[in-house]
Coordinates of C-alpha atoms in Angstrom, one line a residue:
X1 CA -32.6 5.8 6.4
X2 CA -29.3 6.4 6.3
X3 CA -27.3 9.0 8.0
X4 CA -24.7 9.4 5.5
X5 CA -23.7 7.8 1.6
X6 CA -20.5 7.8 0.4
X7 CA -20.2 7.1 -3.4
X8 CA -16.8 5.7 -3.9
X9 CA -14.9 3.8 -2.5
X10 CA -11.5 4.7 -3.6
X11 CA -8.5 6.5 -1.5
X12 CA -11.1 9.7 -0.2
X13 CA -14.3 7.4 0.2
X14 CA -12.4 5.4 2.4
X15 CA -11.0 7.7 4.4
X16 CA -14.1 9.6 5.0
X17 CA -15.8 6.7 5.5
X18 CA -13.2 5.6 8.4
X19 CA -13.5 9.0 10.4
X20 CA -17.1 8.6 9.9
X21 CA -17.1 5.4 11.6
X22 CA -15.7 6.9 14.7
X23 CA -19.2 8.7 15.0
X24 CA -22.7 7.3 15.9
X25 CA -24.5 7.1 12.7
X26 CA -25.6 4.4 10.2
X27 CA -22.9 5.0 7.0
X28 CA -23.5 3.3 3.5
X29 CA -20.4 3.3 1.0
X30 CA -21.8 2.8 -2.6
X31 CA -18.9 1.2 -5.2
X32 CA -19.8 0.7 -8.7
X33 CA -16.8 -1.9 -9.3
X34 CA -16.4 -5.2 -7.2
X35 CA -14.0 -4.0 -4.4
X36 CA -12.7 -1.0 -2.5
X37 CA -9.6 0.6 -4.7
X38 CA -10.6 -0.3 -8.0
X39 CA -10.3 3.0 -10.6
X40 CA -7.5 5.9 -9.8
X41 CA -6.4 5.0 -6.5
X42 CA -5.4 1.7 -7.5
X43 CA -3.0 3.4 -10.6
X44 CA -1.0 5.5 -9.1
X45 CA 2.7 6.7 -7.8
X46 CA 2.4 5.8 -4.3
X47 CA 4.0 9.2 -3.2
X48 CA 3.5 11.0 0.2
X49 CA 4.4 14.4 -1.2
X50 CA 5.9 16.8 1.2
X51 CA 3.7 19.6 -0.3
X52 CA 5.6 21.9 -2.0
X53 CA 4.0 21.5 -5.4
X54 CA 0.8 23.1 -4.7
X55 CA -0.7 27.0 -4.7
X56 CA -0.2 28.4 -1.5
X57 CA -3.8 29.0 0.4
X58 CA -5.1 26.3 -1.7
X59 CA -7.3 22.9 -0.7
X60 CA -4.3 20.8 -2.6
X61 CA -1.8 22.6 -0.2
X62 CA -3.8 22.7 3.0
X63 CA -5.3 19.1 2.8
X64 CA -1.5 17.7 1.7
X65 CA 0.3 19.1 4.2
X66 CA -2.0 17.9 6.6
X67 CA -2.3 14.6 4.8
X68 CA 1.1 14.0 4.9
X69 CA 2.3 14.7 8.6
X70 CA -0.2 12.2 9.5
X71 CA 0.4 9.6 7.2
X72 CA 3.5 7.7 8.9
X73 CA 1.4 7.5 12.6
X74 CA -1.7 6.4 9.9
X75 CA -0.1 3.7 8.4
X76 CA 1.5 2.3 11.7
X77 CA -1.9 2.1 12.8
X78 CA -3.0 0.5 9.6
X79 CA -0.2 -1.8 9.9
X80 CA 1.3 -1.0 6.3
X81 CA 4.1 -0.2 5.1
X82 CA 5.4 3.5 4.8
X83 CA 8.5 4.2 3.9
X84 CA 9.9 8.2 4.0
X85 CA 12.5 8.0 1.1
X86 CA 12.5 12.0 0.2
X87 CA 12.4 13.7 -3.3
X88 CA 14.4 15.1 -5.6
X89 CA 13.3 17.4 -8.2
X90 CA 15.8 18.3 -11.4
X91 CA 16.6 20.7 -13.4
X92 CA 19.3 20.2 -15.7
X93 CA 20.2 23.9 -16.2
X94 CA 20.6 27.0 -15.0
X95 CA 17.6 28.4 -16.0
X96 CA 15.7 25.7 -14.1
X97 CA 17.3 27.0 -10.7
X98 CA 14.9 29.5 -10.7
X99 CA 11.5 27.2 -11.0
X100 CA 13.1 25.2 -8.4
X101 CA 13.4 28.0 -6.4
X102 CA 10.0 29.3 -6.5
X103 CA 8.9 25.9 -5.7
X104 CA 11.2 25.9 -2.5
X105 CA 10.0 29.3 -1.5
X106 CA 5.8 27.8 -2.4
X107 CA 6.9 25.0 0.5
X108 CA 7.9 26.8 3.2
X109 CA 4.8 28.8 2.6
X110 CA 2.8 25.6 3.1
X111 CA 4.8 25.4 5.6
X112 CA 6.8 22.1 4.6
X113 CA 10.1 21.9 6.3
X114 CA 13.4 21.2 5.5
X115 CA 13.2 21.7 1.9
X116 CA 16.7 22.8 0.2
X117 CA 18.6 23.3 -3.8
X118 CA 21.3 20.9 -4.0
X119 CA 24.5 21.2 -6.2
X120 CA 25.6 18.5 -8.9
X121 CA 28.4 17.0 -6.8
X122 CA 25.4 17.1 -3.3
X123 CA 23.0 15.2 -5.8
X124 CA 25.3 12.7 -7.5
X125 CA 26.0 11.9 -3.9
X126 CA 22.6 10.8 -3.0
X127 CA 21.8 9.4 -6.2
X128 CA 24.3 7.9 -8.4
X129 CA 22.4 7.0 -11.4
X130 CA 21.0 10.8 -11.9
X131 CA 21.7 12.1 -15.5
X132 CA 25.0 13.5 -16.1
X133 CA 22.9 17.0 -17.6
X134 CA 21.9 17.4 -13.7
X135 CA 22.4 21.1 -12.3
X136 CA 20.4 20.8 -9.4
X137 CA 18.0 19.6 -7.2
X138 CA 15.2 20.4 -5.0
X139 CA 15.5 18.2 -2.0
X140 CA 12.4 17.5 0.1
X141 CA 13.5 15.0 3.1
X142 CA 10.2 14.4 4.8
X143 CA 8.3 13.0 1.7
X144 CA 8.0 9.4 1.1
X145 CA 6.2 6.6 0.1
X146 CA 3.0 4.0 0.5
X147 CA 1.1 1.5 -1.1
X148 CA -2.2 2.6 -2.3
X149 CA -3.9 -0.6 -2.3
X150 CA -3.1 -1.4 1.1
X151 CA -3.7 2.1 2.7
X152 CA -7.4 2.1 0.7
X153 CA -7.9 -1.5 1.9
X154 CA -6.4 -0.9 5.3
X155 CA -8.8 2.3 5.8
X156 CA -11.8 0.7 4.5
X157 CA -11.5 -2.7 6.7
X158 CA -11.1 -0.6 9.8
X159 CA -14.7 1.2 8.7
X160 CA -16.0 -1.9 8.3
X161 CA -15.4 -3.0 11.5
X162 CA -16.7 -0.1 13.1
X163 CA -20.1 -0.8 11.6
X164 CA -20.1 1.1 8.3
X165 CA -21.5 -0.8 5.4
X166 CA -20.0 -1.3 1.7
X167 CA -22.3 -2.5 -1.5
X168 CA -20.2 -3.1 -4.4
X169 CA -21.6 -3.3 -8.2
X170 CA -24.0 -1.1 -7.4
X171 CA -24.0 2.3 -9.6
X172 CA -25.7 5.4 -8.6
X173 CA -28.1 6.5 -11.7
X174 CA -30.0 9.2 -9.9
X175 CA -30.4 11.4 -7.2
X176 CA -33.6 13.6 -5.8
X177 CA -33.7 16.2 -2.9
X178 CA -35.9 18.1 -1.6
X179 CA -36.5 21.9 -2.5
X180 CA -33.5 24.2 -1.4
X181 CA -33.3 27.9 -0.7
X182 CA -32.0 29.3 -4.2
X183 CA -29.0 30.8 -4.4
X184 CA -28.5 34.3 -5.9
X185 CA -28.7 34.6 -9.4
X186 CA -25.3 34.0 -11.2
X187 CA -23.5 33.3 -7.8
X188 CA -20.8 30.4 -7.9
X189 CA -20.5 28.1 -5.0
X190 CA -16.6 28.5 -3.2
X191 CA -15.2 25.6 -3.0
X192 CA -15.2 24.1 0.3
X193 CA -17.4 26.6 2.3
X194 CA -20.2 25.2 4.2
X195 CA -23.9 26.3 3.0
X196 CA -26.5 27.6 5.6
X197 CA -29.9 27.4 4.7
X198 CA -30.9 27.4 8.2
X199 CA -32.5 23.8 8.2
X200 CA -30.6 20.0 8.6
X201 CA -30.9 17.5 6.7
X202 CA -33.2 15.6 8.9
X203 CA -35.9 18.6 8.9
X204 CA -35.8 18.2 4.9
X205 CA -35.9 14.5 4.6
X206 CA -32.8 14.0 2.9
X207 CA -31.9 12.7 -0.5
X208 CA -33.1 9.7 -2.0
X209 CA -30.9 7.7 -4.3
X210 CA -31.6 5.5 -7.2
X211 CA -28.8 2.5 -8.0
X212 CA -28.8 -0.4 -10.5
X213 CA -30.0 -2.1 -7.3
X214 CA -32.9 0.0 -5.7
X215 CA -33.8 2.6 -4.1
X216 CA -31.5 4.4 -1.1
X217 CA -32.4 7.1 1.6
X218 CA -30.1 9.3 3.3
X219 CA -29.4 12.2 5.3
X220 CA -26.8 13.2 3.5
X221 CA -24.4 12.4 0.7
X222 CA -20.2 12.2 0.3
X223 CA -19.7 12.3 -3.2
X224 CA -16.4 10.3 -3.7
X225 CA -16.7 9.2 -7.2
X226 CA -13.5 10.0 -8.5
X227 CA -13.7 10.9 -12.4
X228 CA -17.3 10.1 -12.2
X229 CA -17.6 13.0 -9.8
X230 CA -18.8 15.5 -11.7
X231 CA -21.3 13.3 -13.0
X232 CA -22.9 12.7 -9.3
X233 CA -22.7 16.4 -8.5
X234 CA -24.4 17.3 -11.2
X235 CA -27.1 15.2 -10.7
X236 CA -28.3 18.0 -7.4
X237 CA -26.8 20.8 -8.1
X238 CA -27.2 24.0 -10.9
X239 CA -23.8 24.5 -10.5
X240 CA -22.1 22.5 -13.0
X241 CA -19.0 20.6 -12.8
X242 CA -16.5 19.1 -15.3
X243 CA -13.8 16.8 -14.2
X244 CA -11.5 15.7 -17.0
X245 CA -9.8 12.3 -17.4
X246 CA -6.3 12.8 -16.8
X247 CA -4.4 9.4 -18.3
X248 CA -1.3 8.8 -16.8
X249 CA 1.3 5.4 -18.0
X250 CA 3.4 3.6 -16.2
X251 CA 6.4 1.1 -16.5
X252 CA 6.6 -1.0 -13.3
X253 CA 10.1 -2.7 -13.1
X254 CA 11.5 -6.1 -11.7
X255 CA 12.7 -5.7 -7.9
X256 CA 15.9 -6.5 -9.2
X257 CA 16.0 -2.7 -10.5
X258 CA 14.5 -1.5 -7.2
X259 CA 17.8 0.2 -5.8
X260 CA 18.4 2.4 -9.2
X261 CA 17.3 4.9 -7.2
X262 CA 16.6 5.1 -3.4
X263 CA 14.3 8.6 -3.1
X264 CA 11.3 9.5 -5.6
X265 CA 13.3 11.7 -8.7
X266 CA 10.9 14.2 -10.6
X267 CA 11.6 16.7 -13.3
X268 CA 10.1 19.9 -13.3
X269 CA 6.5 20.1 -13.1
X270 CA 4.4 21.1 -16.0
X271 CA 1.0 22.6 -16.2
X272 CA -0.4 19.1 -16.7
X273 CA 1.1 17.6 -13.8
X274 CA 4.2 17.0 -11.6
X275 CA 5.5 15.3 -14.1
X276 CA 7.5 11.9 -15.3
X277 CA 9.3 10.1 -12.0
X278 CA 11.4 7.3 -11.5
X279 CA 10.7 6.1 -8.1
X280 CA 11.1 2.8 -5.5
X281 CA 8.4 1.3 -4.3
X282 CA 7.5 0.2 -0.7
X283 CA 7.5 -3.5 -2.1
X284 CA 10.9 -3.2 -4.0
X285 CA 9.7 -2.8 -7.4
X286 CA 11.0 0.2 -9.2
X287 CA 8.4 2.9 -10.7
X288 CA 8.4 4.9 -13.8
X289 CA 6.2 7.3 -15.6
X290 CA 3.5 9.1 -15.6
X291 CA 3.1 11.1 -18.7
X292 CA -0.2 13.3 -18.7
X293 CA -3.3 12.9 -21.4
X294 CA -6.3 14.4 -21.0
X295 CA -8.8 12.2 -22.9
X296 CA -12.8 11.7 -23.1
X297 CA -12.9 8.3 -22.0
X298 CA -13.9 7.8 -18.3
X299 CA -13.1 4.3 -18.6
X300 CA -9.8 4.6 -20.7
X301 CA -6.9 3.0 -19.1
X302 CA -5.5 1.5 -22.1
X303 CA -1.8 2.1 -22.2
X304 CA -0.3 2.7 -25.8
X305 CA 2.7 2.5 -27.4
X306 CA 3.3 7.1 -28.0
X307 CA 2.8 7.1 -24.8
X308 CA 4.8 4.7 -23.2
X309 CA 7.5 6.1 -25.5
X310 CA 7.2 9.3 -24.3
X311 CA 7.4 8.0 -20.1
X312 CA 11.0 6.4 -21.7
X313 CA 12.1 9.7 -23.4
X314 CA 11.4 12.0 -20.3
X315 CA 12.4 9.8 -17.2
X316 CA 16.0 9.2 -19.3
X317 CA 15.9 13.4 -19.1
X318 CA 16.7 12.9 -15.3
X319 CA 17.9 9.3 -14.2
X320 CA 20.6 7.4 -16.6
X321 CA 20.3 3.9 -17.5
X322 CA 16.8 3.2 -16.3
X323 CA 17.4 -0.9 -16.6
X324 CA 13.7 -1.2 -19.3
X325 CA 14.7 -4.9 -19.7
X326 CA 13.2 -5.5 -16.4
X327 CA 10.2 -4.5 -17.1
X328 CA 7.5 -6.7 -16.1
X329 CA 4.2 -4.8 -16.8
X330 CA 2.8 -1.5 -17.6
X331 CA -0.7 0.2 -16.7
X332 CA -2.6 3.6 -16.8
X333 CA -4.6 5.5 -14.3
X334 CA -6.7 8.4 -14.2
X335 CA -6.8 11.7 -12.9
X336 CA -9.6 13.5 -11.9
X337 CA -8.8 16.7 -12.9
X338 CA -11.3 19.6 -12.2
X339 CA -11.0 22.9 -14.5
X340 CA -10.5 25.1 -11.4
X341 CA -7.5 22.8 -11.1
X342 CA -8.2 22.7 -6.9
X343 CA -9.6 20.1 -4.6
X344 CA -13.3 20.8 -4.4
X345 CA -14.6 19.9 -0.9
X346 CA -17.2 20.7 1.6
X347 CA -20.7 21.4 1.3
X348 CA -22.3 22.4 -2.2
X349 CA -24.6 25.7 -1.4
X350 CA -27.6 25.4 -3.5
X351 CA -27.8 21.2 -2.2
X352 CA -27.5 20.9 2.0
X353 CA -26.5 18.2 3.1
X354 CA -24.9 17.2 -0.1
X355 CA -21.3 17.4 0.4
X356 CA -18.6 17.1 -2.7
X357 CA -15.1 15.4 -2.6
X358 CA -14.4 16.3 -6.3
X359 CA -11.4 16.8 -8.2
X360 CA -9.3 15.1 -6.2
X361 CA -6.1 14.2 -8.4
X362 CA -2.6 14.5 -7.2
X363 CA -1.7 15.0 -4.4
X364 CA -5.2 13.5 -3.8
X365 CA -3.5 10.3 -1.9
X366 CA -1.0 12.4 0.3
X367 CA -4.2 14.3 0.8
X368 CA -6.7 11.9 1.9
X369 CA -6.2 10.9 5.2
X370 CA -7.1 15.0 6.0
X371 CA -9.7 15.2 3.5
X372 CA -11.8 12.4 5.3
X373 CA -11.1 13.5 8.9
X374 CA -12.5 17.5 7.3
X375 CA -15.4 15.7 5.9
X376 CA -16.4 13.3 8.9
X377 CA -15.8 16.7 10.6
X378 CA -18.9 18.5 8.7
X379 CA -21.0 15.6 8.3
X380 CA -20.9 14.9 12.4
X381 CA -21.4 18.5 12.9
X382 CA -24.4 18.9 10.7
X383 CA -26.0 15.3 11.7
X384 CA -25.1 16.0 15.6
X385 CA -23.4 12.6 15.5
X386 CA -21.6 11.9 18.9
X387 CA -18.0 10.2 19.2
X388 CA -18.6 6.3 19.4
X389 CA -16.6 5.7 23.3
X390 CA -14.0 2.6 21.7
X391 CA -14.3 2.6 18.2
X392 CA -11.5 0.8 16.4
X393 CA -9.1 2.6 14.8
X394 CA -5.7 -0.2 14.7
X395 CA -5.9 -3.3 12.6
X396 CA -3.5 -5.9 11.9
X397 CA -2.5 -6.5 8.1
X398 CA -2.5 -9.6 6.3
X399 CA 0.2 -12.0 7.0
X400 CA 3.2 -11.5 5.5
X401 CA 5.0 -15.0 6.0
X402 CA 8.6 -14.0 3.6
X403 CA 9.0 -11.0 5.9
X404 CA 8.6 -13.2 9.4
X405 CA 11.6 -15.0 10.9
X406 CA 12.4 -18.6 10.7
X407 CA 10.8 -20.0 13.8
X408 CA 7.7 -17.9 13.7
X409 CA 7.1 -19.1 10.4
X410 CA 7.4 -22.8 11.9
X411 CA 5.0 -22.0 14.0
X412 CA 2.2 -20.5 11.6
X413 CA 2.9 -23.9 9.6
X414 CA 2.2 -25.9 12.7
X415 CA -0.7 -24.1 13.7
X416 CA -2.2 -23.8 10.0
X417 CA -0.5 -25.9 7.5
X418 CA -1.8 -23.7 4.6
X419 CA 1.1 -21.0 5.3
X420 CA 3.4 -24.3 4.4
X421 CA 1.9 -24.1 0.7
X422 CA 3.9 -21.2 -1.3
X423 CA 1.3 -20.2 -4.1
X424 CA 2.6 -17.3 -5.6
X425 CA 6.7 -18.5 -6.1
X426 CA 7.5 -14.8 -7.2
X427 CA 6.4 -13.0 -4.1
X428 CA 6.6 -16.2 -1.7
X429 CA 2.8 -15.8 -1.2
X430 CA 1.2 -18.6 0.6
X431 CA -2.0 -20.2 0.5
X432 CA -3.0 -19.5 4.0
X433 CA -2.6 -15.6 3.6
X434 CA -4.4 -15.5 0.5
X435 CA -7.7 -17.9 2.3
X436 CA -6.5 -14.6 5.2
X437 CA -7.6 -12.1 2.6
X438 CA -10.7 -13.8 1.3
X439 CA -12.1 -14.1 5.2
X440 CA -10.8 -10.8 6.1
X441 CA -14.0 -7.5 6.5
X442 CA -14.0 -6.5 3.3
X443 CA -12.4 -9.7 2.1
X444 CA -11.3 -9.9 -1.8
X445 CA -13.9 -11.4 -4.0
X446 CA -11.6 -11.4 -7.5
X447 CA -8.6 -12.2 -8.3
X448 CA -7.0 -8.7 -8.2
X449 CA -8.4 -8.6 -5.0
X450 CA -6.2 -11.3 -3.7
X451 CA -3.3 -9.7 -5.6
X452 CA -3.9 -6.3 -4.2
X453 CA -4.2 -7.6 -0.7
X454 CA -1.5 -10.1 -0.5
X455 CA 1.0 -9.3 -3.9
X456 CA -0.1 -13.0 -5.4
X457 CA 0.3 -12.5 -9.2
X458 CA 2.7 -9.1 -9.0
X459 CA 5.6 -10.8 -9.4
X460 CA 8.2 -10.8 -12.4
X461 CA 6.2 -13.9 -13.8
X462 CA 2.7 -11.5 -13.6
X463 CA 0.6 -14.7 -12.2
X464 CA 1.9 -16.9 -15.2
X465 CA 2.6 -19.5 -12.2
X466 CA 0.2 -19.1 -9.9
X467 CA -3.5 -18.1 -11.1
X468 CA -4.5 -21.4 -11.7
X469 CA -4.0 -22.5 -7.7
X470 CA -5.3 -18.9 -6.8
X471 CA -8.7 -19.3 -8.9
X472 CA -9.1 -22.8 -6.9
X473 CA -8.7 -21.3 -3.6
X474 CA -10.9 -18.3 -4.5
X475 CA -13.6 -20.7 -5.9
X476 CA -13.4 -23.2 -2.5
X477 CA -13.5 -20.2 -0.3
X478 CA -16.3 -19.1 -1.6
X479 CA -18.2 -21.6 -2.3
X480 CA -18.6 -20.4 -6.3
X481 CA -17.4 -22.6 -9.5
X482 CA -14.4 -21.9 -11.1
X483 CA -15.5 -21.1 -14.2
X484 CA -17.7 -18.4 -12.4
X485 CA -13.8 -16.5 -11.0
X486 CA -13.2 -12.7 -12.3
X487 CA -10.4 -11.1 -12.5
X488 CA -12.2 -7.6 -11.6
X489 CA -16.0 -7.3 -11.9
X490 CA -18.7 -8.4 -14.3
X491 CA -17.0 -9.3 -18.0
X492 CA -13.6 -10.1 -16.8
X493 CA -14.0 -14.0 -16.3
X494 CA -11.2 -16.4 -17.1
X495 CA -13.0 -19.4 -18.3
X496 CA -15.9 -20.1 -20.1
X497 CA -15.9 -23.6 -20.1
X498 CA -14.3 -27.2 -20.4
X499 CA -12.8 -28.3 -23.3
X500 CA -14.0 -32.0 -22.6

């Protein structure tokens, strides 16, 4: 019997699932793909946001400004990189002064600091390459930027090794619980308040969950699961949700157009999101997009050719010159976008001991850090699990040999001469940090696990060079044939056989 289940393993899962680990308790994390990170939070902008986007007395505003003062102590911790570059968000008239505006006046209510409107001349100063149409800008200094993969990989290693335990490919297809107190007729849970039926989850015996694998028993449940969310809340409660796919495209750019810009541009945000930005990235690269689509499809990450069309049209509304010939691939993610359009989070009244982590779209990763320290928060308080005395909460990343100096790169070659072997030639990845990720708690079983850990195969040449070594080392390491290497999960082998 488990204490506590976390379905999901993306940005939230694993953050709840790290706080959790600081507890005594015996914590499951359920994944339905092959590795931690593997739906939204591995397709998306990267941004810390300072929190000036969101209602005021809302979860989104309350869990991101919490999020994000925390995030640059988190990642040092985590040893990853974290980078606070600031915004800018533009309007290119007058009439746009006022939106911007509001949205400073929305901030300090959250209670970001710092935030100012800049003139043409203040913001041509900052950033050259701005449109010539630009009026003004609303300039937020403290936000900044991460890497998702490596703070979701980072947060979930570190849970790891404080005891929690991961199963990937394993789907959740059911859930039972014992009889609950029924709410009153027509009543709608709040999101985020605690229920009290006046019993634990231990006095009721918990939930029992059924996955493509077996059968699971828990205390209580964290229901992490992204766009699927709605789907596992459903399953317990008689309050429905719907969370909506919300497709987002992207344009990732050659780190030779990295410095186009140096902080995180936006336009003016739309109902359907935040809207397209041209941003850095912590590795150099430069970002571009999303545009917003709500679709059916829970599994539709296709890009297509309107919409990348329409990521082109909007980001040239706010930065000139965007340098498209270095583009070296482009991708979608989804949103999980909830119709009360707030984070959903806490304990769902009419299932104790159930507690949801649902629509948790932008700023969902700014967010995160916060949401899992609120949720270990409940769960420890209703489970009466005490503070482990040393848990671990630092780890080292992997080895990044291009960033080390000269003589300490000597060394690791002496010591190892697998970090003498450069794999990847585009990101100067060696063989001995991608064997580093593949032994690592949590260590990458595919191929985009290697790449998400260690950049192998992100480069301008998008693996063209290197796959073939990296599917050699993945298959020694772990003792698997070649042809047997996924890219992904289940259906996303390379080979199928020899040709003689």
């Amino acid at each position: 019997m488990y204490d506590a289940v976390i379905i999901g393993a993306g940005v939230t899962g694993c953050a709840c699932a790290m706080e959790l680990s600081y507890c005594e308790g015996k914590v499951l994390v359920l994944e339905k793909e092959s590795d931690v990170c593997c739906q939204t939070s591995k397709a998306n902008s990267g941004i810390v946001h300072a929190g000036y986007d969101a209602k005021p007395g809302s979860r989104k505003a309350e869990m991101n400004v919490r999020g994000a003062a925390g995030m640059e102590e988190l990642c040092r911790r985590l040893d990853i990189p974290y980078v606070k570059n600031g915004s800018l968000v533009i309007s290119n008239s007058e009439e746009g002064k006022e939106e911007l505006t509001r949205l400073l006046n929305q901030g300090k209510e959250n209670g970001v600091k710092d935030l100012q409107i800049l003139g043409k001349e203040e913001l041509l100063k900052l950033e050259p390459h701005l449109s010539p149409e630009a009026k003004y800008g609303l300039y937020a200094p403290t936000a900044a930027i991460v890497c998702p993969f490596e703070l979701t990989i980072a947060m979930g290693e570190v849970a790891a090794m404080n005891g929690v335990e991961f199963r990937f490919r394993e789907a959740v297809t059911k859930i039972t619980r014992p009889a609950q107190k029924t709410p009153e007729a027509g009543k709608t849970p709040e999101a985020g308040k605690t229920a009290e039926h006046g019993t634990t989850p231990k006095d009721q015996g918990g939930f029992r969950i059924e996955t493509t694998k077996g059968i699971i028993e828990t205390h209580t449940i964290i229901n992490a699961a992204g766009v699927y969310a709605d789907e596992i809340h459903n399953m317990v409660s008689s309050h429905k949700l719907n969370i909506t796919p919300r497709k987002g495209e992207y344009y990732l750019l050659d780190k030779e157009a990295g410095e186009h810009v140096s902080h995180t541009i936006f336009s003016l945000p739309t109902k359907a999101g935040k809207g397209v930005l041209v941003a850095p990235t912590t590795h150099g690269n430069l970002l571009v997009g999303p545009n917003a689509v709500d679709i059916g499809e829970k599994e539709g990450t296709n890009t297509t050719g309107a919409g990348l069309l329409e990521v082109l049209e909007k980001s040239s509304r706010h930065v000139a010159d965007v340098p498209l010939k270095k583009v070296i691939t482009s991708f979608a993610g989804l949103r999980a976008h909830e119709e009360g359009d707030d984070f959903i989070i806490g304990e769902v009244e009419d299932a104790s001991g159930f507690f949801d982590c649902a629509g948790i779209e932008s700023p969902g990763l700014s967010s995160a850090p916060a949401i899992g320290e609120y949720m270990a928060k409940l769960i420890s308080a209703k489970l009466e699990l005490p503070p482990k005395d040393n848990p671990v909460k630092e780890r080292k990343g992997v080895t990044r040999m291009r960033e080390l100096p000269f003589e300490k790169r000597q060394e690791l070659v002496k010591e190892n001469p697998a970090f003498g072997t450069i794999v990847c030639r585009c990101e100067e990845i060696s063989e001995g940090e991608i064997i580093e990720a593949i032994r690592r708690p949590l260590g990458a079983t595919t191929i985009d696990g290697i790449k998400r850990r260690t950049r192998a195969g992100m480069g301008r040449c998008q693996a063209g060079f290197c796959l073939p070594k990296t599917m050699e080392i993945l298959a020694r390491e772990t003792n698997q044939s070649i042809e047997d290497i996924q890219k992904n999960g289940e259906g996303s082998k390379y080979l199928v056989g020899k040709t003689k």
